[in-house]
C-alpha positions as a printed Julia matrix, in Angstrom:
595×3 Matrix{Float64}:
  65.17  137.67  134.57
  63.43  140.64  132.88
  66.5   142.81  133.43
  68.68  140.21  131.78
  66.44  139.79  128.71
  68.37  142.18  126.41
  71.67  140.51  127.26
  70.16  137.07  126.7
  68.8   138.12  123.32
  72.21  139.56  122.46
  73.96  136.29  123.35
  71.41  134.28  121.35
  72.0   136.54  118.35
  75.74  136.02  118.8
  75.31  132.22  118.9
  73.24  132.37  115.71
  75.91  134.53  114.07
  78.58  132.06  115.16
  76.73  129.08  113.68
  76.11  130.94  110.39
  79.77  131.92  110.07
  81.03  128.47  111.05
  78.75  126.79  108.49
  79.36  129.36  105.74
  83.16  129.1   106.08
  83.78  132.27  104.08
  85.55  133.55  107.16
  88.09  131.18  108.72
  86.73  129.64  111.93
  89.61  130.96  114.02
  88.86  134.49  112.82
  85.17  133.89  113.5
  85.94  132.9   117.09
  88.03  136.06  117.58
  85.16  138.16  116.2
  82.85  136.61  118.8
  85.4   137.24  121.53
  85.84  140.88  120.55
  82.07  141.46  120.48
  81.64  139.93  123.94
  84.34  142.17  125.43
  83.38  145.36  123.59
  79.72  144.89  124.57
  80.7   144.62  128.23
  79.1   141.21  128.68
  82.53  139.84  129.53
  85.42  141.55  131.22
  88.81  141.37  129.46
  89.93  138.8   132.01
  86.88  136.63  131.32
  87.24  137.14  127.58
  90.87  136.08  127.48
  90.39  133.15  129.84
  90.03  130.77  126.89
  93.69  131.21  126.0
  94.86  130.36  129.52
  92.41  127.5   129.87
  94.14  124.18  130.74
  92.4   122.5   127.8
  93.83  125.02  125.33
  97.35  124.57  126.7
  97.05  120.78  126.85
  95.76  120.55  123.26
  98.69  122.67  122.05
 101.06  120.31  123.89
  99.41  117.25  122.35
 100.04  118.64  118.87
 103.74  118.89  119.74
 103.92  115.45  121.36
 102.24  113.84  118.35
 104.64  115.61  116.01
 107.62  114.48  118.07
 106.51  110.87  117.72
 105.92  111.32  113.99
 109.3   113.0   113.4
 111.12  109.97  114.77
 109.47  107.73  112.18
 107.82  105.53  114.8
 104.42  105.73  113.09
 105.94  104.96  109.69
 107.64  101.86  111.08
 104.31  100.71  112.52
 102.68  101.42  109.16
 105.31   99.44  107.25
 105.04   96.48  109.63
 101.29   96.21  109.41
 101.43   96.88  105.67
 103.34   93.63  105.26
 100.96   91.84  107.64
  97.9    93.14  105.8
  98.85   91.85  102.36
  97.15   88.51  102.99
  93.55   89.53  102.27
  91.21   92.5   102.28
  89.2    91.75  105.42
  92.34   91.06  107.44
  93.83   94.3   106.14
  90.7    96.21  107.14
  90.72   94.67  110.62
  94.42   95.38  111.23
  94.24   98.95  109.9
  91.19   99.81  112.0
  92.66   98.25  115.13
  96.09   99.88  114.78
  94.78  103.33  113.84
  92.14  103.14  116.59
  94.68  102.27  119.28
  97.17  104.91  118.11
  94.41  107.55  117.98
  93.6   106.94  121.63
  96.97  108.39  122.64
  98.06  110.88  119.96
  96.35  113.32  117.64
  94.25  111.12  115.36
  94.86  113.37  112.35
  98.58  112.55  112.64
  97.84  108.82  112.56
  95.52  109.13  109.56
  98.04  111.3   107.68
 100.67  108.56  108.03
  98.35  105.75  106.93
  96.68  107.36  103.89
  99.59  106.68  101.48
 100.19  103.28  103.11
  96.59  102.26  102.43
  96.65  103.52   98.83
  99.78  101.46   98.2
  98.37   98.43  100.04
  95.1    98.53   98.1
  97.02   98.09   94.85
  98.64   94.91   96.18
  95.27   93.62   97.37
  93.55   94.47   94.09
  90.97   96.51   96.01
  89.85  100.1    95.75
  91.53  102.3    98.36
  88.09  103.78   99.03
  87.1   100.5   100.71
  89.86  100.96  103.31
  90.2   104.72  103.79
  86.72  105.29  105.23
  86.99  102.46  107.82
  90.37  103.88  108.85
  88.93  107.37  109.37
  86.01  106.01  111.38
  88.36  103.86  113.49
  90.42  106.97  114.3
  87.26  108.49  115.75
  86.43  105.3   117.65
  89.85  105.34  119.29
  89.8   109.07  120.0
  86.85  108.81  122.4
  88.48  106.11  124.53
  90.89  108.31  126.49
  91.07  111.83  127.86
  93.79  112.83  125.38
  92.36  110.96  122.39
  90.64  114.03  121.01
  90.63  117.72  121.84
  86.91  117.55  122.6
  87.5   115.3   125.61
  90.08  117.69  127.05
  87.83  120.66  126.37
  84.79  119.23  128.16
  86.98  118.07  131.05
  88.22  121.64  131.47
  84.7   123.1   131.29
  83.61  120.61  133.95
  86.42  121.55  136.37
  85.83  125.26  135.74
  82.28  124.7   136.97
  83.38  123.0   140.17
  82.93  119.43  138.96
  85.47  116.63  139.41
  86.38  116.34  135.74
  87.51  113.15  134.02
  90.48  110.81  134.38
  92.7   109.45  131.62
  90.65  106.27  131.06
  87.25  107.34  132.4
  85.84  107.45  128.86
  87.21  103.99  128.03
  84.24  101.75  129.03
  81.75  103.57  126.79
  84.42  104.27  124.17
  85.29  100.58  123.88
  81.61   99.72  123.46
  81.43  102.19  120.58
  84.67  100.75  119.19
  83.31   97.21  119.16
  79.92   98.26  117.81
  81.62  100.25  115.06
  83.77   97.26  114.1
  80.75   94.97  113.91
  78.76   97.47  111.84
  81.55   98.1   109.34
  82.31   94.38  108.89
  78.66   93.4   108.38
  76.7    96.32  106.91
  79.1    99.14  106.26
  81.53   97.1   104.15
  78.8    96.62  101.54
  77.79  100.29  101.55
  81.27  101.71  100.97
  81.67  102.27   97.2
  84.76  101.47   95.15
  85.57  104.99   94.01
  89.35  105.1    93.61
  90.61  102.68   90.96
  94.07  101.17   90.71
  95.31  103.74   88.21
  98.34  105.93   87.75
  98.12  109.53   88.93
  98.07  110.75   85.33
  94.98  108.6    84.72
  93.32  109.42   88.04
  93.56  113.14   87.26
  92.73  112.57   83.55
  95.86  114.29   82.29
  96.16  112.54   78.91
  94.72  115.46   76.94
  96.36  118.15   79.05
 100.07  117.43   78.57
 102.09  118.16   75.45
 105.74  118.44   74.48
 106.75  121.48   72.42
 110.15  121.73   70.69
 111.85  125.12   70.37
 112.97  125.74   66.78
 116.27  127.45   65.83
 114.45  130.59   64.63
 112.68  131.1    67.97
 113.15  134.54   69.55
 113.23  132.79   72.93
 116.54  131.01   72.28
 119.16  132.13   74.85
 116.48  133.78   77.02
 115.87  132.77   80.66
 112.88  130.5    81.16
 111.24  132.87   83.63
 111.35  135.69   81.05
 109.9   133.74   78.14
 106.68  135.12   76.7
 105.85  131.95   74.82
 102.84  131.18   77.03
 102.07  134.73   78.12
  98.31  135.37   78.47
  97.61  131.66   77.89
  96.26  129.14   80.43
  99.44  127.08   80.08
 102.29  126.1    82.4
 105.79  124.96   81.48
 106.25  121.87   83.63
 109.8   120.88   82.67
 112.49  121.59   80.1
 114.63  118.91   78.37
 117.69  119.43   76.21
 117.94  117.97   72.7
 119.27  114.69   74.15
 116.24  114.29   76.39
 118.01  115.2    79.63
 116.05  117.2    82.17
 117.39  120.67   82.97
 117.25  120.64   86.77
 117.77  124.23   87.92
 114.61  125.98   86.75
 115.74  129.33   88.13
 118.82  129.43   85.87
 117.55  127.74   82.73
 118.35  129.51   79.47
 116.31  128.13   76.6
 118.24  126.68   73.67
 117.23  125.55   70.21
 115.74  122.06   70.1
 114.89  122.24   73.82
 111.67  120.37   74.6
 109.18  122.18   76.82
 106.65  119.96   78.56
 103.49  122.04   78.85
 100.29  121.61   80.86
  97.14  122.99   79.26
  94.03  122.21   77.28
  93.98  121.44   73.57
  92.15  124.72   73.02
  94.96  126.72   74.61
  97.7   124.69   72.9
  96.07  125.28   69.52
  96.94  128.94   69.96
 100.59  127.93   69.49
  99.92  126.08   66.22
 100.44  129.13   64.0
 103.85  129.85   65.5
 106.74  128.85   63.23
 109.27  128.91   66.07
 107.84  125.9    67.91
 106.95  122.34   66.92
 104.18  120.58   68.82
 104.86  116.87   69.18
 102.01  114.35   68.72
 100.24  113.42   71.93
 101.51  110.3    73.7
 100.02  107.96   76.25
 101.36  109.6    79.39
 102.42  107.51   82.37
 103.74  108.48   85.8
 107.22  107.24   84.87
 107.4   109.94   82.18
 107.65  112.45   85.01
 110.34  110.64   86.96
 113.08  111.63   84.55
 115.52  113.87   86.35
 115.02  115.17   89.84
 111.22  115.44   90.1
 108.15  113.25   90.58
 104.38  113.29   90.66
 102.7   113.37   94.08
  99.12  113.71   95.26
  98.75  116.2    98.09
  95.53  116.94   99.99
  94.75  120.32  101.52
  94.71  119.56  105.24
  91.9   120.52  107.64
  92.52  124.0   109.06
  95.21  124.61  106.42
  96.27  128.21  105.89
  95.57  127.58  102.18
  91.87  126.97  102.79
  89.74  129.61  101.1
  92.65  131.05   99.07
  92.95  131.05   95.31
  95.82  129.01   93.93
  97.4   132.06   92.3
  97.71  133.71   95.71
  99.68  130.82   97.18
 102.53  130.32   94.67
 103.43  126.75   95.5
 106.44  126.83   93.22
 108.3   129.38   95.31
 107.29  127.62   98.54
 107.9   124.0    97.54
 109.2   124.05   93.94
 105.97  122.28   92.97
 103.74  122.87   89.95
 100.03  122.08   90.13
  98.92  119.98   87.15
  95.32  119.26   88.16
  92.89  119.57   91.05
  90.15  117.29   92.38
  87.59  119.24   94.38
  84.08  118.23   95.4
  84.43  115.09   93.28
  85.24  117.02   90.09
  88.59  117.07   88.31
  89.76  120.43   87.0
  92.73  120.92   84.68
  91.94  124.41   83.41
  91.97  127.9    84.94
  93.77  126.48   87.97
  95.06  129.82   89.34
  91.49  131.03   89.96
  90.36  127.95   91.89
  89.72  128.6    95.57
  91.09  125.71   97.64
  89.12  123.88  100.3
  89.96  121.31  102.97
  90.06  117.88  101.36
  90.97  119.18   97.9
  93.47  116.92   96.12
  96.28  118.48   94.1
  98.38  116.66   91.51
 101.84  118.16   92.02
 104.98  117.89   89.95
 107.63  118.51   92.57
 111.38  118.32   93.04
 112.26  115.08   94.83
 114.28  116.86   97.49
 111.27  119.05   98.31
 108.66  116.28   98.56
 109.6   115.74  102.21
 108.88  119.44  102.84
 105.42  118.93  101.37
 104.87  115.86  103.54
 105.87  117.63  106.75
 103.99  120.87  105.94
 100.88  121.36  108.06
  99.07  122.64  104.96
  99.1   119.23  103.26
  98.44  115.55  103.78
 100.45  113.52  101.29
  98.54  110.69   99.59
 101.6   109.38   97.77
 103.86  107.03   99.7
 107.43  108.3    99.99
 110.37  107.4   102.16
 111.48  110.28  104.35
 115.28  110.31  104.71
 115.62  112.45  107.8
 113.65  110.53  110.44
 115.3   110.51  113.86
 114.88  106.76  114.3
 117.41  106.66  117.12
 114.99  108.86  119.08
 112.05  106.43  118.82
 112.56  104.91  122.32
 112.72  108.41  123.83
 109.59  109.63  122.03
 107.56  106.52  122.89
 108.76  106.72  126.5
 107.74  110.36  126.75
 104.23  109.62  125.45
 103.88  106.73  127.91
 105.15  108.97  130.71
 102.62  111.7   129.92
  99.8   109.16  129.9
 101.02  107.33  133.0
 101.6   110.39  135.19
  98.14  111.71  134.34
  96.42  108.31  134.62
  97.78  107.63  138.11
  97.02  111.14  139.33
 100.68  112.02  139.9
 100.31  115.17  137.78
  97.36  116.97  136.16
  97.21  116.27  132.45
  98.22  119.85  131.57
 101.36  119.66  133.75
 102.2   116.18  132.46
 101.81  117.33  128.83
 103.96  120.45  129.36
 106.73  118.33  130.92
 106.47  115.91  128.01
 106.92  118.72  125.48
 109.99  120.05  127.3
 111.62  116.61  127.39
 110.67  115.95  123.76
 112.58  119.08  122.69
 115.53  118.59  125.09
 116.07  115.0   123.88
 116.15  116.15  120.26
 113.02  114.33  119.1
 112.11  117.6   117.42
 113.54  121.12  117.33
 112.08  124.3   118.8
 111.01  125.41  115.34
 109.36  122.07  114.58
 107.52  122.24  117.91
 106.08  125.67  117.18
 105.19  124.71  113.61
 103.4   121.54  114.74
 100.77  123.45  116.73
  97.55  123.99  114.84
  97.13  127.62  115.81
  93.72  127.81  114.16
  92.39  125.3   116.7
  94.06  127.2   119.56
  92.46  130.5   118.52
  89.14  128.73  117.98
  89.24  127.5   121.58
  90.37  130.88  122.86
  87.37  132.5   121.18
  84.53  130.04  121.78
  85.25  129.1   125.4
  84.29  132.61  126.61
  81.0   132.25  124.74
  80.11  129.49  127.19
  80.95  131.83  130.07
  78.68  134.49  128.54
  75.83  132.0   128.19
  76.02  131.12  131.86
  76.67  134.66  133.07
  73.68  136.19  131.27
  71.27  133.32  131.96
  71.07  132.37  128.27
  72.12  128.8   129.05
  69.49  128.45  131.76
  66.77  129.75  129.43
  67.79  127.2   126.8
  67.68  124.49  129.46
  64.22  125.52  130.6
  62.93  125.15  127.04
  64.57  121.75  126.61
  63.56  120.4   130.01
  59.93  121.37  129.52
  59.81  118.92  126.61
  61.87  116.04  128.02
  61.76  116.2   131.83
  58.58  114.15  132.04
  60.32  111.36  130.12
  63.15  111.14  132.65
  66.86  112.02  132.62
  67.66  109.35  130.02
  65.52  111.23  127.5
  67.37  114.46  128.35
  70.7   112.68  127.82
  69.46  111.28  124.51
  68.42  114.76  123.41
  71.88  116.16  124.19
  73.57  113.28  122.34
  71.41  113.86  119.27
  71.86  117.63  119.31
  75.63  117.33  119.66
  75.78  114.65  116.96
  73.9   116.82  114.47
  75.59  120.12  115.31
  79.1   118.71  114.91
  78.3   117.95  111.26
  77.76  121.67  110.7
  80.44  123.29  112.86
  83.65  121.98  114.4
  83.59  119.39  117.19
  85.39  121.82  119.53
  82.81  124.55  118.93
  79.98  122.07  119.46
  81.4   120.97  122.81
  82.11  124.55  123.93
  78.5   125.55  123.18
  76.68  122.52  124.59
  78.76  121.59  127.65
  77.69  124.65  129.71
  74.06  123.97  128.76
  74.41  120.33  129.85
  75.76  121.45  133.23
  72.82  123.83  133.69
  70.39  121.07  132.68
  71.8   118.65  135.24
  71.34  121.26  137.96
  67.77  121.96  136.86
  66.65  118.3   136.92
  68.85  117.6   139.97
  71.04  114.84  138.47
  74.77  114.36  138.02
  76.23  116.4   135.16
  78.69  113.65  134.19
  76.4   111.51  131.98
  75.16  114.58  130.07
  78.73  115.84  129.57
  79.87  112.41  128.37
  76.98  112.38  125.88
  78.01  115.79  124.51
  81.68  114.76  124.38
  81.14  111.44  122.64
  78.63  112.71  120.09
  80.74  115.75  119.18
  83.64  113.48  118.19
  81.65  110.79  116.37
  80.67  112.48  113.14
  80.29  109.99  110.31
  77.56  111.51  108.15
  79.62  114.13  106.34
  83.16  114.61  104.99
  83.36  117.99  106.74
  82.08  116.94  110.15
  85.44  115.68  111.41
  89.02  116.31  110.31
  89.89  112.7   109.44
  86.89  112.44  107.09
  88.03  115.61  105.34
  91.54  114.18  104.95
  90.35  111.03  103.12
  87.67  112.74  101.02
  89.98  113.62   98.1
  92.3   110.57   98.1
  89.32  108.21   98.33
  87.54  110.09   95.54
  84.37  109.93   97.61
  81.15  111.8    97.04
  79.27  113.56   99.83
  76.46  111.0    99.58
  78.9   108.17  100.4
  79.31  109.47  103.96
  75.56  109.93  104.28
  74.89  106.32  103.24
  77.58  104.7   105.38
  77.66  107.14  108.29
  73.98  107.8   109.01
  73.12  104.23  110.16
  76.31  104.23  112.26
  75.43  107.54  113.92
  71.89  106.31  114.66
  73.35  103.1   116.12
  75.72  105.07  118.35
  72.9   107.4   119.41
  70.87  104.41  120.6
  73.86  102.75  122.27
  74.96  106.0   123.92
  71.5   106.68  125.29
  71.48  103.44  127.28
  75.19  102.66  127.78
  76.33  106.01  129.2
  74.03  105.88  132.27
  75.32  102.39  133.07
  78.83  103.75  133.67
  77.85  107.3   134.6
  74.73  107.02  136.77
  72.41  109.97  137.16
């Protein structure tokens, strides 16, 4: 052990560095994981083969396949049809709507990527809440929590389950079957329902009001029409060359001719006298145009969403998705107009609305953007992995004729794995091949659907678990933990792992939490001479049940902006639920997974 001490200290320092970088988020978590991987190989702690084993791990491959399978189902419009059906059913009353939404999203999330299910239902719920006369905030949080409830019920419900299963088999354990998590998962599901319908429902605030997007983003003082006068030097000049707003914090949103008709092709617009330029900007910036004799500023009007539906454009609310490539970038470095022909009018971030100095704002997951976009490009925004659309739109190019094929493929993947005919990784790969061959989605759509940040995260953090076991760092951690809990029995050890996993996943990703704690749980089970299964189930469940923070789990991040929540809302509603699950997990897991 003395000879291994420097290596153990090195691994501990690396774990501390990983946690700091994951929490800080200044460096993307996928890049952080690659930094860890490089350090482990350069230091000689891991061989290149060991270091790269995370990328060939069955869990990594299976998770990539599940992204594709979920996208194939979404591309057919199957989830939208389900959403529309239950939307009509939910119009009766609020509590019925809440029950149906939680049940449907929970069941769907047990079999496909739960972020895909939540992305589909966010605009449905916002629209439904208007019909019910309820704040969308009262429905979005229960939906997100239900997605987590459902995700822990099956092996493929969340990437964490697949990851821990793979770590278990790599260590010579039997691993988990498709529905092995179901008994405990269903208990959590029922307990979560009861909590939300009795206590939680009263704790969830009514944040989002039934308002237009222009009111929600407080745009009334930030939009003005300016008329170009005959003596303007900008007459007969292309719009993109005009210096009217040069060096000002203003954007030209749209141009109308003197008859009020929108000029659709922004790239080829030549400004003419009496053209009306709709401009976004503060009163302070607009006042800088007052002394110009070549423009006439119209009196402010009471802006409504319909004012922006003239012509071929519309207002939409788009949320920066978890693990989006836009996260951490300034708006001016993204150029959404050239990518999606969309102009950003306002931003809601960390509960604050910002209409000024937009180009310098650094985007984060969960940030809501008010976009003025061409109607034919809104579908591109909806299908982009960078965004979750909070505005309900009808997508014209669903492959509805492929719905039976897509549903059959998902059922086949689940069935072949559940009955032990094929390992889950083989079943998922076959499902992806058939999904593409049947035309449910194209090759390009399949590649684009994979969240490569998650794949590189797994590829980088899985070898860290190998390093912990190889150097003895995991065993040393176990010795410290066991010395405090062994006298209380294995149930206390399980409870400690559940609590540690539950807290850590609120700081770093659920995949990273599982990759760090699963090897330690296996070492602990060996030390106290009990089965590793109950400890691994505790780590798995707790890592995917993060209710106390909007950043602890992807679905919470997705609803944070559209629901107009504050951080404290998740603390108030989620903390009692996490404590309840901690207590339930401590005693329920050993009943189905004996020591």
